[in-house]
Tab-separated table of C-alpha atoms and ligand atoms in Angstrom:
chain	number	residue	atom	x	y	z
I	771	MET	CA	216.150	48.803	56.264
I	772	PRO	CA	215.588	52.544	56.183
I	773	ASN	CA	211.943	53.338	56.838
I	774	GLY	CA	211.994	57.070	56.152
I	775	LYS	CA	209.307	58.587	53.958
I	776	LEU	CA	209.492	61.243	51.297
I	777	ILE	CA	206.359	63.343	50.806
I	778	THR	CA	206.344	66.064	48.165
I	779	PHE	CA	204.052	69.071	47.659
I	780	GLU	CA	203.525	70.249	44.114
I	781	GLY	CA	201.444	72.736	42.184
I	782	ILE	CA	201.662	75.989	40.288
I	783	ASP	CA	202.655	79.176	42.076
I	784	GLY	CA	199.937	80.217	44.523
I	785	SER	CA	198.317	76.765	44.631
I	786	GLY	CA	198.580	76.664	48.439
I	787	LYS	CA	201.108	73.841	48.686
I	788	SER	CA	203.535	75.645	51.027
I	789	THR	CA	200.692	76.414	53.437
I	790	GLN	CA	199.747	72.730	53.586
I	791	ALA	CA	203.355	71.528	53.818
I	792	LYS	CA	203.910	73.759	56.880
I	793	ILE	CA	200.663	72.643	58.561
I	794	LEU	CA	201.548	68.961	58.045
I	795	TYR	CA	205.091	69.550	59.312
I	796	GLU	CA	203.779	71.116	62.533
I	797	ARG	CA	201.278	68.322	63.093
I	798	LEU	CA	203.918	65.632	62.594
I	799	LEU	CA	206.218	67.398	65.061
I	800	GLU	CA	203.377	67.688	67.583
I	801	GLU	CA	202.912	63.939	67.273
I	802	HIS	CA	206.641	63.444	67.924
I	803	HIS	CA	207.603	62.172	64.486
I	804	ASP	CA	211.144	62.642	63.242
I	805	CYS	CA	210.329	65.070	60.457
I	806	GLU	CA	211.959	67.804	58.343
I	807	LEU	CA	210.626	70.311	55.803
I	808	PHE	CA	212.617	71.794	52.917
I	809	ARG	CA	211.763	73.927	49.938
I	810	GLU	CA	213.309	73.668	46.491
I	811	PRO	CA	215.496	75.190	45.362
I	812	GLY	CA	217.169	75.437	48.765
I	813	GLY	CA	218.053	73.374	51.819
I	814	THR	CA	221.836	73.438	51.250
I	815	PRO	CA	224.299	76.342	50.915
I	816	LEU	CA	224.534	75.696	47.159
I	817	GLY	CA	220.775	75.351	46.864
I	818	GLU	CA	220.164	78.701	48.568
I	819	GLN	CA	222.670	80.396	46.236
I	820	VAL	CA	221.025	78.791	43.212
I	821	ARG	CA	217.685	80.071	44.504
I	822	VAL	CA	218.979	83.642	44.451
I	823	ILE	CA	220.385	83.197	40.926
I	824	LEU	CA	217.224	81.595	39.569
I	825	LEU	CA	214.479	83.528	41.256
I	826	ASN	CA	215.727	86.988	42.136
I	827	GLN	CA	217.799	87.880	39.119
I	828	PRO	CA	216.197	89.965	36.380
I	829	GLU	CA	218.490	88.746	33.567
I	830	LYS	CA	217.243	86.126	31.144
I	831	ILE	CA	218.580	82.633	31.797
I	832	GLY	CA	218.497	80.082	28.969
I	833	ILE	CA	216.091	77.218	29.462
I	834	ILE	CA	218.780	74.530	29.553
I	835	ALA	CA	220.835	76.488	32.080
I	836	GLU	CA	217.658	76.895	34.143
I	837	LEU	CA	216.985	73.131	34.014
I	838	LEU	CA	220.540	72.325	35.076
I	839	LEU	CA	220.603	74.905	37.882
I	840	PHE	CA	217.394	73.617	39.482
I	841	SER	CA	218.787	70.108	39.117
I	842	ALA	CA	222.203	70.981	40.546
I	843	ALA	CA	220.476	72.354	43.641
I	844	ARG	CA	218.397	69.172	43.868
I	845	ALA	CA	221.402	66.859	43.468
I	846	GLU	CA	223.038	68.521	46.479
I	847	LEU	CA	219.844	68.369	48.520
I	848	VAL	CA	219.457	64.651	47.760
I	849	ARG	CA	223.094	63.849	48.515
I	850	LEU	CA	223.604	65.943	51.632
I	851	VAL	CA	220.162	65.996	53.204
I	852	ILE	CA	217.451	63.701	51.852
I	853	GLU	CA	219.430	60.468	51.583
I	854	PRO	CA	220.877	60.643	55.113
I	855	MET	CA	217.520	61.645	56.574
I	856	LEU	CA	215.646	58.802	54.892
I	857	GLU	CA	218.367	56.451	56.124
I	858	ARG	CA	217.731	57.524	59.718
I	859	GLY	CA	213.970	56.973	59.290
I	860	CYS	CA	212.919	60.621	59.007
I	861	ILE	CA	209.728	61.829	57.295
I	862	VAL	CA	211.054	64.336	54.769
I	863	LEU	CA	208.578	66.885	53.423
I	864	LEU	CA	209.574	68.725	50.269
I	865	ASP	CA	207.940	71.863	48.942
I	866	ARG	CA	208.618	70.993	45.260
I	867	PHE	CA	210.735	68.188	43.767
I	868	THR	CA	211.209	66.553	40.355
I	869	ASP	CA	207.588	67.004	39.244
I	870	SER	CA	208.212	70.767	39.338
I	871	THR	CA	210.995	70.341	36.800
I	872	THR	CA	208.845	68.135	34.578
I	873	ALA	CA	205.949	70.590	34.744
I	874	TYR	CA	207.853	73.918	34.507
I	875	GLN	CA	210.915	73.085	32.398
I	876	GLY	CA	209.326	70.220	30.421
I	877	TYR	CA	205.716	71.205	29.798
I	878	GLY	CA	206.122	74.937	30.534
I	879	ARG	CA	209.408	75.760	28.777
I	880	GLY	CA	209.037	72.973	26.214
I	881	ILE	CA	212.291	71.125	26.908
I	882	ASP	CA	212.264	67.554	25.569
I	883	LEU	CA	210.601	65.398	28.237
I	884	GLU	CA	213.138	62.578	27.836
I	885	LEU	CA	215.951	65.005	28.548
I	886	VAL	CA	214.115	66.341	31.598
I	887	LYS	CA	213.607	62.785	32.839
I	888	SER	CA	217.301	61.941	32.401
I	889	VAL	CA	218.365	65.040	34.306
I	890	ASN	CA	215.792	64.380	37.052
I	891	ASP	CA	217.079	60.803	37.363
I	892	ALA	CA	220.684	61.991	37.543
I	893	ALA	CA	219.841	64.473	40.309
I	894	THR	CA	217.808	62.063	42.437
I	895	GLN	CA	219.887	58.877	42.138
I	896	GLY	CA	216.857	56.597	42.427
I	897	ILE	CA	215.132	58.466	45.263
I	898	LYS	CA	211.397	58.744	44.595
I	899	PRO	CA	208.614	60.267	46.662
I	900	ASP	CA	206.395	57.809	48.552
I	901	LEU	CA	203.523	60.262	48.225
I	902	THR	CA	202.978	63.462	46.254
I	903	PHE	CA	200.213	66.010	46.733
I	904	LEU	CA	199.362	68.000	43.638
I	905	PHE	CA	197.379	71.107	44.559
I	906	ASP	CA	195.392	71.930	41.476
I	907	VAL	CA	194.154	75.500	40.939
I	908	THR	CA	193.571	77.451	37.755
I	909	ALA	CA	196.429	79.624	36.549
I	910	GLU	CA	194.307	82.725	37.207
I	911	ASP	CA	193.569	81.720	40.802
I	912	GLY	CA	197.198	80.842	41.468
I	913	LEU	CA	198.514	84.137	40.139
I	914	ARG	CA	195.836	86.107	41.985
I	915	ARG	CA	196.800	84.496	45.283
I	916	HIS	CA	200.462	85.188	44.643
I	917	ASP	CA	199.757	88.828	43.882
I	918	ARG	CA	202.071	90.295	46.460
I	919	HIS	CA	205.432	89.408	44.946
I	920	HIS	CA	206.317	87.997	41.581
I	921	ASP	CA	209.591	86.192	41.044
I	922	ARG	CA	211.217	85.700	37.637
I	923	ILE	CA	209.303	82.527	36.800
I	924	GLU	CA	205.918	83.735	37.992
I	925	GLN	CA	206.257	86.731	35.688
I	926	GLU	CA	205.721	84.365	32.763
I	927	GLY	CA	201.982	84.903	33.170
I	928	VAL	CA	198.735	82.991	32.838
I	929	GLN	CA	199.430	81.123	29.593
I	930	PHE	CA	202.696	79.701	30.881
I	931	MET	CA	201.131	78.694	34.205
I	932	GLU	CA	198.270	76.961	32.431
I	933	LYS	CA	200.785	74.876	30.454
I	934	VAL	CA	202.544	74.025	33.707
I	935	ARG	CA	199.221	73.101	35.301
I	936	GLN	CA	198.295	70.782	32.441
I	937	GLY	CA	201.774	69.261	32.648
I	938	TYR	CA	201.260	68.496	36.309
I	939	LEU	CA	197.901	66.869	35.598
I	940	THR	CA	199.512	64.702	32.923
I	941	VAL	CA	202.204	63.607	35.374
I	942	ALA	CA	199.505	62.745	37.929
I	943	LYS	CA	197.557	60.688	35.401
I	944	GLY	CA	200.689	58.702	34.589
I	945	ASP	CA	201.433	57.871	38.234
I	946	PRO	CA	198.127	57.667	40.131
I	947	ALA	CA	199.515	55.396	42.860
I	948	ARG	CA	201.940	58.127	43.938
I	949	VAL	CA	200.278	61.428	43.047
I	950	VAL	CA	197.128	62.567	44.841
I	951	VAL	CA	195.416	65.414	43.014
I	952	VAL	CA	193.786	67.804	45.445
I	953	ASP	CA	191.375	70.570	44.477
I	954	GLY	CA	193.398	73.518	45.775
I	955	GLY	CA	190.429	75.879	45.443
I	956	ARG	CA	188.947	74.571	48.695
I	957	GLU	CA	189.299	75.960	52.234
I	958	VAL	CA	192.666	75.553	53.971
I	959	GLU	CA	191.086	73.488	56.785
I	960	ASP	CA	189.404	71.039	54.370
I	961	LEU	CA	192.650	70.516	52.500
I	962	THR	CA	194.496	69.908	55.761
I	963	ILE	CA	192.092	67.081	56.638
I	964	GLU	CA	192.472	65.481	53.211
I	965	VAL	CA	196.261	65.656	53.416
I	966	TRP	CA	196.329	64.216	56.923
I	967	ASN	CA	194.081	61.283	55.985
I	968	LYS	CA	196.433	60.262	53.171
I	969	VAL	CA	199.541	60.691	55.285
I	970	GLU	CA	198.052	58.593	58.075
I	971	VAL	CA	197.471	55.764	55.602
I	972	LEU	CA	201.073	55.994	54.424
I	973	LEU	CA	202.456	55.962	57.962
I	974	THR	CA	200.194	53.130	59.090
I	975	ARG	CA	201.207	51.075	56.080
I	976	ASN	CA	204.790	51.612	57.183
I	977	THR	CA	204.273	50.181	60.648
I	978	LEU	CA	202.546	47.042	59.329
I	979	PHE	CA	205.655	45.668	57.580
T	460	ADP	P1	202.351	78.139	47.015
T	460	ADP	O1	203.363	77.605	47.971
T	460	ADP	O2	201.660	77.053	46.269
T	460	ADP	O3	202.886	79.203	46.099
T	460	ADP	P2	201.118	79.336	49.366
T	460	ADP	O4	200.816	78.214	50.281
T	460	ADP	O5	202.316	80.189	49.650
T	460	ADP	O6	201.175	78.807	47.851
T	460	ADP	O7	199.803	80.235	49.275
T	460	ADP	C1	199.739	81.387	48.440
T	460	ADP	C2	198.750	82.385	49.067
T	460	ADP	O8	197.442	81.823	49.072
T	460	ADP	C3	199.065	82.737	50.508
T	460	ADP	O9	198.726	84.093	50.714
T	460	ADP	C4	198.161	81.816	51.313
T	460	ADP	O10	197.808	82.374	52.560
T	460	ADP	C5	196.944	81.707	50.418
T	460	ADP	N1	196.284	80.384	50.514
T	460	ADP	C6	196.872	79.185	50.749
T	460	ADP	N2	195.962	78.190	50.724
T	460	ADP	C7	194.767	78.767	50.457
T	460	ADP	C8	193.424	78.254	50.290
T	460	ADP	N3	193.141	76.940	50.397
T	460	ADP	N4	192.448	79.134	50.018
T	460	ADP	C9	192.719	80.460	49.893
T	460	ADP	N5	193.946	81.006	50.030
T	460	ADP	C10	194.961	80.173	50.310
T	461	TYD	P1	209.051	79.737	45.096
T	461	TYD	O1	209.189	81.136	45.569
T	461	TYD	O2	209.510	78.639	45.984
T	461	TYD	O3	207.587	79.541	44.590
T	461	TYD	P2	206.346	78.920	45.291
T	461	TYD	O4	206.176	79.615	46.609
T	461	TYD	O5	205.240	79.175	44.344
T	461	TYD	O6	206.681	77.465	45.413
T	461	TYD	O7	209.773	79.662	43.705
T	461	TYD	C1	209.977	78.501	43.055
T	461	TYD	C2	209.802	78.832	41.583
T	461	TYD	O8	210.707	78.031	40.823
T	461	TYD	C3	208.412	78.535	41.099
T	461	TYD	O9	207.996	79.512	40.160
T	461	TYD	C4	208.583	77.218	40.375
T	461	TYD	C5	209.988	77.257	39.884
T	461	TYD	N1	210.646	75.945	39.738
T	461	TYD	C6	210.922	75.460	38.462
T	461	TYD	O10	210.637	76.127	37.447
T	461	TYD	N2	211.543	74.244	38.339
T	461	TYD	C7	211.921	73.499	39.419
T	461	TYD	O11	212.477	72.393	39.267
T	461	TYD	C8	211.632	74.017	40.736
T	461	TYD	C9	212.016	73.248	41.960
T	461	TYD	C10	211.000	75.245	40.845
């Protein structure tokens, strides 16, 4: 039986999730765990190309095309990377996964949530995170932290990000056993401790069965 784990990091832009994902990755490596970290979109040649198309291109992209492009990148990441790594027992850390699509394309862009769910399911083929951290910050705080560069989606502004944030919180409410909501406004070091405590529980649970 594969005993890999999938841990995802979610939140609006500037919520601090990438910082925490990297810190956890380094700690797991230090403790000699088999562990990998990927960001979405990315992690495969197709995913990196999709990233350039989606994030660095000034032209408008229709919302359905956007949904399908993020999902195409994810389908490749699942097929080529995540599935084999979970099979070998790896702890896979993902900076964004399906909850990003639900929050940004569903709640943010307003695409029908059933359609978003179907596309998410098609891309992931039954793979679900064992644990998800949702770093919750206000839209203003997130955008302020991300001041230095703004990609195409971040340029949507505060109102859009607030819709995305509320979408994330709704997702978390609907799946409290999986999603841990973390107050992202706290100090980096405090957040690191909270994340580690939850991950330790997950990994200990794994060794008991
Ligand atoms: P995200 O991946 O959610 O967009 P990052 O982890 O890249 O966010 O962080 C965005 C910015 O905020 C970076 O400059 C980072 O150093 C800073 N940052 C991250 N976590 C915190 C925190 N807990 N408090 C204050 N600033 C933070
Ligand atoms: P990125 O530079 O990785 O942002 P961050 O550092 O904040 O994570 O860009 C990812 C952007 O793409 C971000 O604005 C969220 C958006 N996104 C979606 O809209 N839908 C998705 O399914 C994914 C994975 C990302």
